[in-house]
PDB file of C-alpha atoms in Angstrom:
ATOM      1  CA  UNK A   1       0.092   0.165   0.042  1.00 80.00           C
ATOM      2  CA  UNK A   2       2.836   2.244   0.248  1.00 89.00           C
ATOM      3  CA  UNK A   3       3.240   2.639  -3.391  1.00 94.00           C
ATOM      4  CA  UNK A   4      -0.469   3.378  -3.672  1.00 95.00           C
ATOM      5  CA  UNK A   5      -0.396   6.052  -0.962  1.00 90.00           C
ATOM      6  CA  UNK A   6       2.567   7.564  -1.856  1.00 90.00           C
ATOM      7  CA  UNK A   7       2.380   7.567  -5.779  1.00 94.00           C
ATOM      8  CA  UNK A   8      -1.049   6.340  -7.295  1.00 95.00           C
ATOM      9  CA  UNK A   9      -3.316   7.665  -4.719  1.00 92.00           C
ATOM     10  CA  UNK A  10      -6.268   5.835  -6.386  1.00 94.00           C
ATOM     11  CA  UNK A  11      -5.951   7.735  -9.305  1.00 95.00           C
ATOM     12  CA  UNK A  12      -4.421   5.278 -11.804  1.00 97.00           C
ATOM     13  CA  UNK A  13      -6.761   2.968 -13.272  1.00 98.00           C
ATOM     14  CA  UNK A  14      -6.006   0.252 -15.744  1.00 98.00           C
ATOM     15  CA  UNK A  15      -2.434   0.068 -15.301  1.00 98.00           C
ATOM     16  CA  UNK A  16       0.136  -2.449 -15.928  1.00 98.00           C
ATOM     17  CA  UNK A  17       2.416  -4.069 -13.584  1.00 98.00           C
ATOM     18  CA  UNK A  18       4.919  -6.776 -13.474  1.00 98.00           C
ATOM     19  CA  UNK A  19       5.473  -9.055 -10.329  1.00 98.00           C
ATOM     20  CA  UNK A  20       8.621 -11.110 -10.328  1.00 98.00           C
ATOM     21  CA  UNK A  21       8.563 -13.476  -7.553  1.00 95.00           C
ATOM     22  CA  UNK A  22       4.892 -13.755  -7.615  1.00 97.00           C
ATOM     23  CA  UNK A  23       4.773 -16.962  -5.206  1.00 95.00           C
ATOM     24  CA  UNK A  24       1.165 -18.058  -5.431  1.00 97.00           C
ATOM     25  CA  UNK A  25      -0.264 -14.731  -6.877  1.00 98.00           C
ATOM     26  CA  UNK A  26      -2.156 -14.083  -3.485  1.00 97.00           C
ATOM     27  CA  UNK A  27       0.122 -14.394  -0.302  1.00 94.00           C
ATOM     28  CA  UNK A  28       2.189 -11.207  -0.080  1.00 91.00           C
ATOM     29  CA  UNK A  29       1.314  -9.979  -3.578  1.00 96.00           C
ATOM     30  CA  UNK A  30       2.417  -6.297  -4.314  1.00 96.00           C
ATOM     31  CA  UNK A  31      -0.194  -5.950  -7.436  1.00 98.00           C
ATOM     32  CA  UNK A  32      -3.421  -8.213  -6.687  1.00 98.00           C
ATOM     33  CA  UNK A  33      -4.521  -4.705  -5.027  1.00 97.00           C
ATOM     34  CA  UNK A  34      -4.069  -2.635  -8.161  1.00 98.00           C
ATOM     35  CA  UNK A  35      -5.785  -5.586 -10.264  1.00 98.00           C
ATOM     36  CA  UNK A  36      -8.961  -5.908  -7.749  1.00 97.00           C
ATOM     37  CA  UNK A  37      -9.284  -2.230  -6.882  1.00 97.00           C
ATOM     38  CA  UNK A  38      -8.341  -0.136 -10.015  1.00 98.00           C
ATOM     39  CA  UNK A  39      -8.743  -2.698 -12.902  1.00 98.00           C
ATOM     40  CA  UNK A  40      -4.702  -3.102 -13.502  1.00 98.00           C
ATOM     41  CA  UNK A  41      -3.386  -5.899 -15.399  1.00 98.00           C
ATOM     42  CA  UNK A  42      -0.065  -7.225 -16.008  1.00 98.00           C
ATOM     43  CA  UNK A  43       2.489 -10.179 -15.920  1.00 98.00           C
ATOM     44  CA  UNK A  44       3.116 -12.594 -12.985  1.00 98.00           C
ATOM     45  CA  UNK A  45       6.515 -14.264 -13.098  1.00 98.00           C
ATOM     46  CA  UNK A  46       6.919 -17.540 -10.761  1.00 96.00           C
ATOM     47  CA  UNK A  47       9.473 -20.395 -11.146  1.00 94.00           C
ATOM     48  CA  UNK A  48       8.320 -22.520  -8.366  1.00 92.00           C
ATOM     49  CA  UNK A  49       5.807 -25.403 -10.052  1.00 93.00           C
ATOM     50  CA  UNK A  50       3.921 -25.680  -6.603  1.00 94.00           C
ATOM     51  CA  UNK A  51       3.661 -22.054  -6.153  1.00 95.00           C
ATOM     52  CA  UNK A  52       2.926 -21.398  -9.731  1.00 97.00           C
ATOM     53  CA  UNK A  53       0.057 -24.002  -9.959  1.00 97.00           C
ATOM     54  CA  UNK A  54      -1.390 -22.492  -6.766  1.00 97.00           C
ATOM     55  CA  UNK A  55      -1.179 -19.315  -8.515  1.00 98.00           C
ATOM     56  CA  UNK A  56      -3.044 -20.401 -11.444  1.00 97.00           C
ATOM     57  CA  UNK A  57      -6.209 -21.350  -9.333  1.00 97.00           C
ATOM     58  CA  UNK A  58      -6.591 -17.846  -7.943  1.00 96.00           C
ATOM     59  CA  UNK A  59      -7.640 -16.861 -11.431  1.00 95.00           C
ATOM     60  CA  UNK A  60      -5.862 -13.486 -11.668  1.00 97.00           C
ATOM     61  CA  UNK A  61      -6.649 -11.329 -14.475  1.00 96.00           C
ATOM     62  CA  UNK A  62      -3.226 -11.105 -15.532  1.00 98.00           C
ATOM     63  CA  UNK A  63      -0.683 -13.014 -17.722  1.00 98.00           C
ATOM     64  CA  UNK A  64       1.442 -15.533 -15.978  1.00 98.00           C
ATOM     65  CA  UNK A  65       4.546 -17.480 -16.836  1.00 98.00           C
ATOM     66  CA  UNK A  66       6.229 -20.251 -14.943  1.00 97.00           C
ATOM     67  CA  UNK A  67       9.753 -19.225 -15.217  1.00 96.00           C
ATOM     68  CA  UNK A  68      12.584 -16.964 -13.664  1.00 94.00           C
ATOM     69  CA  UNK A  69      14.175 -13.888 -14.926  1.00 96.00           C
ATOM     70  CA  UNK A  70      17.414 -14.332 -16.200  1.00 96.00           C
ATOM     71  CA  UNK A  71      20.579 -12.493 -15.065  1.00 94.00           C
ATOM     72  CA  UNK A  72      21.881 -12.146 -18.554  1.00 95.00           C
ATOM     73  CA  UNK A  73      20.329 -10.996 -21.754  1.00 96.00           C
ATOM     74  CA  UNK A  74      19.591 -14.428 -22.954  1.00 97.00           C
ATOM     75  CA  UNK A  75      17.545 -17.637 -22.135  1.00 96.00           C
ATOM     76  CA  UNK A  76      19.704 -19.859 -19.464  1.00 94.00           C
ATOM     77  CA  UNK A  77      18.866 -22.702 -17.068  1.00 91.00           C
ATOM     78  CA  UNK A  78      19.702 -21.781 -13.618  1.00 87.00           C
ATOM     79  CA  UNK A  79      19.745 -24.023 -10.569  1.00 84.00           C
ATOM     80  CA  UNK A  80      18.234 -22.850  -7.560  1.00 78.00           C
ATOM     81  CA  UNK A  81      19.651 -24.563  -4.117  1.00 70.00           C
ATOM     82  CA  UNK A  82      16.886 -25.240  -1.723  1.00 65.00           C
ATOM     83  CA  UNK A  83      19.655 -25.721   0.926  1.00 60.00           C
ATOM     84  CA  UNK A  84      20.956 -22.221   0.717  1.00 58.00           C
ATOM     85  CA  UNK A  85      17.894 -20.559  -0.701  1.00 58.00           C
ATOM     86  CA  UNK A  86      19.828 -18.851  -3.888  1.00 59.00           C
ATOM     87  CA  UNK A  87      20.449 -19.269  -7.346  1.00 61.00           C
ATOM     88  CA  UNK A  88      23.618 -21.162  -8.445  1.00 53.00           C
ATOM     89  CA  UNK A  89      25.369 -19.341 -11.111  1.00 55.00           C
ATOM     90  CA  UNK A  90      28.746 -21.682 -11.068  1.00 51.00           C
ATOM     91  CA  UNK A  91      26.904 -24.640 -11.802  1.00 53.00           C
ATOM     92  CA  UNK A  92      27.627 -26.330  -8.309  1.00 53.00           C
ATOM     93  CA  UNK A  93      24.731 -28.587  -7.485  1.00 49.00           C
ATOM     94  CA  UNK A  94      23.590 -28.940  -3.977  1.00 51.00           C
ATOM     95  CA  UNK A  95      21.686 -31.941  -2.610  1.00 53.00           C
ATOM     96  CA  UNK A  96      18.208 -30.241  -3.090  1.00 59.00           C
ATOM     97  CA  UNK A  97      17.710 -28.027  -5.889  1.00 71.00           C
ATOM     98  CA  UNK A  98      15.420 -27.153  -8.897  1.00 81.00           C
ATOM     99  CA  UNK A  99      16.410 -26.160 -12.202  1.00 88.00           C
ATOM    100  CA  UNK A 100      14.591 -23.195 -13.384  1.00 91.00           C
ATOM    101  CA  UNK A 101      14.383 -21.963 -17.150  1.00 93.00           C
ATOM    102  CA  UNK A 102      15.046 -18.204 -17.134  1.00 95.00           C
ATOM    103  CA  UNK A 103      13.984 -15.618 -19.591  1.00 97.00           C
ATOM    104  CA  UNK A 104      15.422 -12.030 -20.151  1.00 98.00           C
ATOM    105  CA  UNK A 105      12.773  -9.495 -18.757  1.00 98.00           C
ATOM    106  CA  UNK A 106      13.120  -7.613 -21.911  1.00 98.00           C
ATOM    107  CA  UNK A 107      12.057 -10.524 -23.983  1.00 98.00           C
ATOM    108  CA  UNK A 108       8.817 -10.957 -21.666  1.00 98.00           C
ATOM    109  CA  UNK A 109       8.283  -7.280 -22.063  1.00 98.00           C
ATOM    110  CA  UNK A 110       8.330  -7.459 -25.821  1.00 98.00           C
ATOM    111  CA  UNK A 111       6.032 -10.635 -25.906  1.00 97.00           C
ATOM    112  CA  UNK A 112       3.542  -8.487 -23.923  1.00 97.00           C
ATOM    113  CA  UNK A 113       3.728  -5.497 -26.373  1.00 97.00           C
ATOM    114  CA  UNK A 114       6.211  -3.837 -24.410  1.00 97.00           C
ATOM    115  CA  UNK A 115       3.794  -1.622 -22.540  1.00 97.00           C
ATOM    116  CA  UNK A 116       4.628   1.175 -20.134  1.00 98.00           C
ATOM    117  CA  UNK A 117       5.243  -0.571 -16.933  1.00 98.00           C
ATOM    118  CA  UNK A 118       3.648   1.450 -14.220  1.00 98.00           C
ATOM    119  CA  UNK A 119       4.861  -0.672 -11.320  1.00 98.00           C
ATOM    120  CA  UNK A 120       7.480  -3.319 -11.346  1.00 98.00           C
ATOM    121  CA  UNK A 121       8.008  -5.550  -8.228  1.00 98.00           C
ATOM    122  CA  UNK A 122      11.133  -7.403  -8.163  1.00 97.00           C
ATOM    123  CA  UNK A 123      11.710  -9.810  -5.549  1.00 93.00           C
ATOM    124  CA  UNK A 124      13.690 -12.941  -6.553  1.00 90.00           C
ATOM    125  CA  UNK A 125      16.056 -13.691  -3.320  1.00 82.00           C
ATOM    126  CA  UNK A 126      19.169 -12.172  -5.050  1.00 81.00           C
ATOM    127  CA  UNK A 127      20.144 -11.511  -8.416  1.00 89.00           C
ATOM    128  CA  UNK A 128      17.936  -8.049  -8.721  1.00 94.00           C
ATOM    129  CA  UNK A 129      20.866  -6.141  -9.998  1.00 95.00           C
ATOM    130  CA  UNK A 130      22.126  -8.661 -12.552  1.00 95.00           C
ATOM    131  CA  UNK A 131      18.195  -8.574 -13.908  1.00 96.00           C
ATOM    132  CA  UNK A 132      18.099  -4.744 -14.096  1.00 98.00           C
ATOM    133  CA  UNK A 133      21.340  -4.640 -16.015  1.00 98.00           C
ATOM    134  CA  UNK A 134      20.055  -6.842 -19.002  1.00 98.00           C
ATOM    135  CA  UNK A 135      17.337  -4.129 -19.889  1.00 98.00           C
ATOM    136  CA  UNK A 136      17.981  -1.664 -22.714  1.00 98.00           C
ATOM    137  CA  UNK A 137      16.712   1.140 -20.750  1.00 98.00           C
ATOM    138  CA  UNK A 138      16.363   3.160 -23.966  1.00 97.00           C
ATOM    139  CA  UNK A 139      13.561   0.863 -25.123  1.00 98.00           C
ATOM    140  CA  UNK A 140      11.638   0.308 -22.041  1.00 98.00           C
ATOM    141  CA  UNK A 141       9.356   2.801 -19.919  1.00 98.00           C
ATOM    142  CA  UNK A 142       9.039   1.542 -16.656  1.00 98.00           C
ATOM    143  CA  UNK A 143       7.883   4.153 -13.875  1.00 98.00           C
ATOM    144  CA  UNK A 144       7.936   2.706 -10.180  1.00 98.00           C
ATOM    145  CA  UNK A 145       9.780  -0.129  -9.152  1.00 98.00           C
ATOM    146  CA  UNK A 146       9.775  -2.024  -5.736  1.00 97.00           C
ATOM    147  CA  UNK A 147      13.016  -3.958  -5.371  1.00 97.00           C
ATOM    148  CA  UNK A 148      13.872  -6.605  -2.842  1.00 93.00           C
ATOM    149  CA  UNK A 149      17.416  -5.732  -1.406  1.00 92.00           C
ATOM    150  CA  UNK A 150      18.315  -7.547   1.756  1.00 84.00           C
ATOM    151  CA  UNK A 151      20.496 -10.221  -0.262  1.00 84.00           C
ATOM    152  CA  UNK A 152      22.246  -7.546  -2.554  1.00 87.00           C
ATOM    153  CA  UNK A 153      25.945  -8.133  -2.400  1.00 82.00           C
ATOM    154  CA  UNK A 154      25.384 -11.567  -0.941  1.00 81.00           C
ATOM    155  CA  UNK A 155      23.459 -13.722  -3.160  1.00 75.00           C
ATOM    156  CA  UNK A 156      25.032 -11.664  -6.140  1.00 81.00           C
ATOM    157  CA  UNK A 157      27.414  -8.977  -6.897  1.00 88.00           C
ATOM    158  CA  UNK A 158      26.293  -5.402  -6.651  1.00 91.00           C
ATOM    159  CA  UNK A 159      25.428  -3.684  -3.152  1.00 93.00           C
ATOM    160  CA  UNK A 160      22.282  -1.537  -2.572  1.00 93.00           C
ATOM    161  CA  UNK A 161      24.629   1.514  -3.202  1.00 95.00           C
ATOM    162  CA  UNK A 162      25.683   0.048  -6.556  1.00 96.00           C
ATOM    163  CA  UNK A 163      21.998  -0.438  -7.381  1.00 96.00           C
ATOM    164  CA  UNK A 164      21.267   3.161  -6.411  1.00 96.00           C
ATOM    165  CA  UNK A 165      23.989   4.593  -8.739  1.00 97.00           C
ATOM    166  CA  UNK A 166      22.838   2.226 -11.448  1.00 98.00           C
ATOM    167  CA  UNK A 167      19.465   3.390 -11.447  1.00 98.00           C
ATOM    168  CA  UNK A 168      20.310   6.864 -11.021  1.00 97.00           C
ATOM    169  CA  UNK A 169      22.068   6.730 -14.317  1.00 98.00           C
ATOM    170  CA  UNK A 170      19.038   5.402 -15.885  1.00 98.00           C
ATOM    171  CA  UNK A 171      16.965   8.231 -14.648  1.00 97.00           C
ATOM    172  CA  UNK A 172      15.677   6.817 -11.441  1.00 97.00           C
ATOM    173  CA  UNK A 173      15.338   8.356  -7.935  1.00 94.00           C
ATOM    174  CA  UNK A 174      15.819   6.174  -4.807  1.00 94.00           C
ATOM    175  CA  UNK A 175      13.127   7.312  -2.255  1.00 92.00           C
ATOM    176  CA  UNK A 176      14.526   6.434   1.145  1.00 87.00           C
ATOM    177  CA  UNK A 177      11.968   4.944   3.883  1.00 84.00           C
ATOM    178  CA  UNK A 178       9.091   4.546   1.354  1.00 88.00           C
ATOM    179  CA  UNK A 179       8.721   1.046   2.331  1.00 85.00           C
ATOM    180  CA  UNK A 180       8.428  -0.285   5.828  1.00 77.00           C
ATOM    181  CA  UNK A 181      10.234  -3.250   7.135  1.00 63.00           C
ATOM    182  CA  UNK A 182       7.766  -6.062   6.522  1.00 68.00           C
ATOM    183  CA  UNK A 183       8.887  -8.365   9.079  1.00 73.00           C
ATOM    184  CA  UNK A 184      11.942 -10.519   9.672  1.00 71.00           C
ATOM    185  CA  UNK A 185      13.212 -13.974   8.205  1.00 69.00           C
ATOM    186  CA  UNK A 186      15.997 -16.252   9.861  1.00 66.00           C
ATOM    187  CA  UNK A 187      19.300 -16.450   7.745  1.00 63.00           C
ATOM    188  CA  UNK A 188      22.169 -18.638   9.016  1.00 67.00           C
ATOM    189  CA  UNK A 189      20.753 -18.551  12.307  1.00 72.00           C
ATOM    190  CA  UNK A 190      20.392 -14.761  12.771  1.00 76.00           C
ATOM    191  CA  UNK A 191      16.988 -12.850  12.440  1.00 74.00           C
ATOM    192  CA  UNK A 192      17.017 -10.132   9.599  1.00 72.00           C
ATOM    193  CA  UNK A 193      14.523  -7.924   8.420  1.00 70.00           C
ATOM    194  CA  UNK A 194      12.835  -7.883   5.066  1.00 76.00           C
ATOM    195  CA  UNK A 195      13.941  -5.019   3.049  1.00 86.00           C
ATOM    196  CA  UNK A 196      12.763  -3.389  -0.230  1.00 91.00           C
ATOM    197  CA  UNK A 197      13.511  -0.147  -1.887  1.00 95.00           C
ATOM    198  CA  UNK A 198      11.385   2.290  -3.951  1.00 95.00           C
ATOM    199  CA  UNK A 199      12.935   3.766  -7.179  1.00 96.00           C
ATOM    200  CA  UNK A 200      10.843   6.149  -9.447  1.00 96.00           C
ATOM    201  CA  UNK A 201      11.590   8.282 -12.444  1.00 96.00           C
ATOM    202  CA  UNK A 202      12.820  11.448 -11.964  1.00 94.00           C
ATOM    203  CA  UNK A 203       9.500  13.271 -12.802  1.00 94.00           C
ATOM    204  CA  UNK A 204       7.433  11.203 -10.079  1.00 93.00           C
ATOM    205  CA  UNK A 205      10.372  12.146  -7.611  1.00 90.00           C
ATOM    206  CA  UNK A 206       9.854  15.739  -8.562  1.00 89.00           C
ATOM    207  CA  UNK A 207       5.805  15.500  -7.728  1.00 89.00           C
ATOM    208  CA  UNK A 208       6.631  13.731  -4.269  1.00 86.00           C
ATOM    209  CA  UNK A 209       9.193  16.358  -3.465  1.00 85.00           C
ATOM    210  CA  UNK A 210       6.921  19.111  -4.317  1.00 85.00           C
ATOM    211  CA  UNK A 211       3.883  17.285  -2.298  1.00 83.00           C
ATOM    212  CA  UNK A 212       6.554  16.972   0.617  1.00 82.00           C
ATOM    213  CA  UNK A 213       7.318  20.851   0.642  1.00 80.00           C
ATOM    214  CA  UNK A 214       3.342  21.481   0.452  1.00 81.00           C
ATOM    215  CA  UNK A 215       2.423  18.745   3.111  1.00 77.00           C
ATOM    216  CA  UNK A 216       5.273  17.531   4.992  1.00 60.00           C
ATOM    217  CA  UNK A 217       3.312  15.478   7.412  1.00 63.00           C
ATOM    218  CA  UNK A 218       1.696  13.148   4.754  1.00 63.00           C
ATOM    219  CA  UNK A 219       4.352  10.836   4.535  1.00 68.00           C
ATOM    220  CA  UNK A 220       6.654  12.351   7.303  1.00 67.00           C
ATOM    221  CA  UNK A 221       9.498   9.755   7.117  1.00 74.00           C
ATOM    222  CA  UNK A 222       9.708   9.944   3.371  1.00 78.00           C
ATOM    223  CA  UNK A 223       9.566  13.740   3.361  1.00 77.00           C
ATOM    224  CA  UNK A 224      11.849  14.081   6.095  1.00 70.00           C
ATOM    225  CA  UNK A 225      14.531  11.838   3.874  1.00 66.00           C
ATOM    226  CA  UNK A 226      13.916  13.783   0.876  1.00 65.00           C
ATOM    227  CA  UNK A 227      14.138  17.207   2.408  1.00 57.00           C
ATOM    228  CA  UNK A 228      17.119  16.261   4.399  1.00 60.00           C
ATOM    229  CA  UNK A 229      19.014  14.976   1.304  1.00 54.00           C
ATOM    230  CA  UNK A 230      17.986  17.926  -0.827  1.00 48.00           C
TER     231      UNK A 230
END
């Protein structure tokens, strides 16, 4: 709901989304709200067979694909280790793993007609930075992105700072504190927060900044961060 409250505010109807890491298309979905309340449609991407089968039973009004997003600009097979909960890019297999077919995001966009993507939710347990690097940014139109960041620099190369710099070079602004911590998970015996970060096209960031100047209490933590950085 942070994206709705901060950016779209119920005004965007019949938009288009992509949700990568859509799980069963319902639990924890970042796009079901926009579909149900505002008539959006889009693309749901989920590689795990059981979760995908469950998702198909939800009868979402969106296209779905049982695949993962490729970290390189070509189709490839990638092993996902169930022991470490991460993609294996070095072909080293673990005892329990799935082999996923991965498709470049741009290929999926072209197959969908390369629409304007009003909202892109990317949550793939690492590899987010690599997936974004495969896009020809001069040929796509993405407005708002929520990106899972707690595994950046661990499951794959590229820290959150690297991601912020890269997306800034593509015309995006990082909005600090836009996403609240959505709970915790246990990793290597340690509880860690679930972290997602919001990135918006520069013109949208300007609108948020203007709103903060006029009504700073409307999104106090976001406005405080933006006004301080500026």
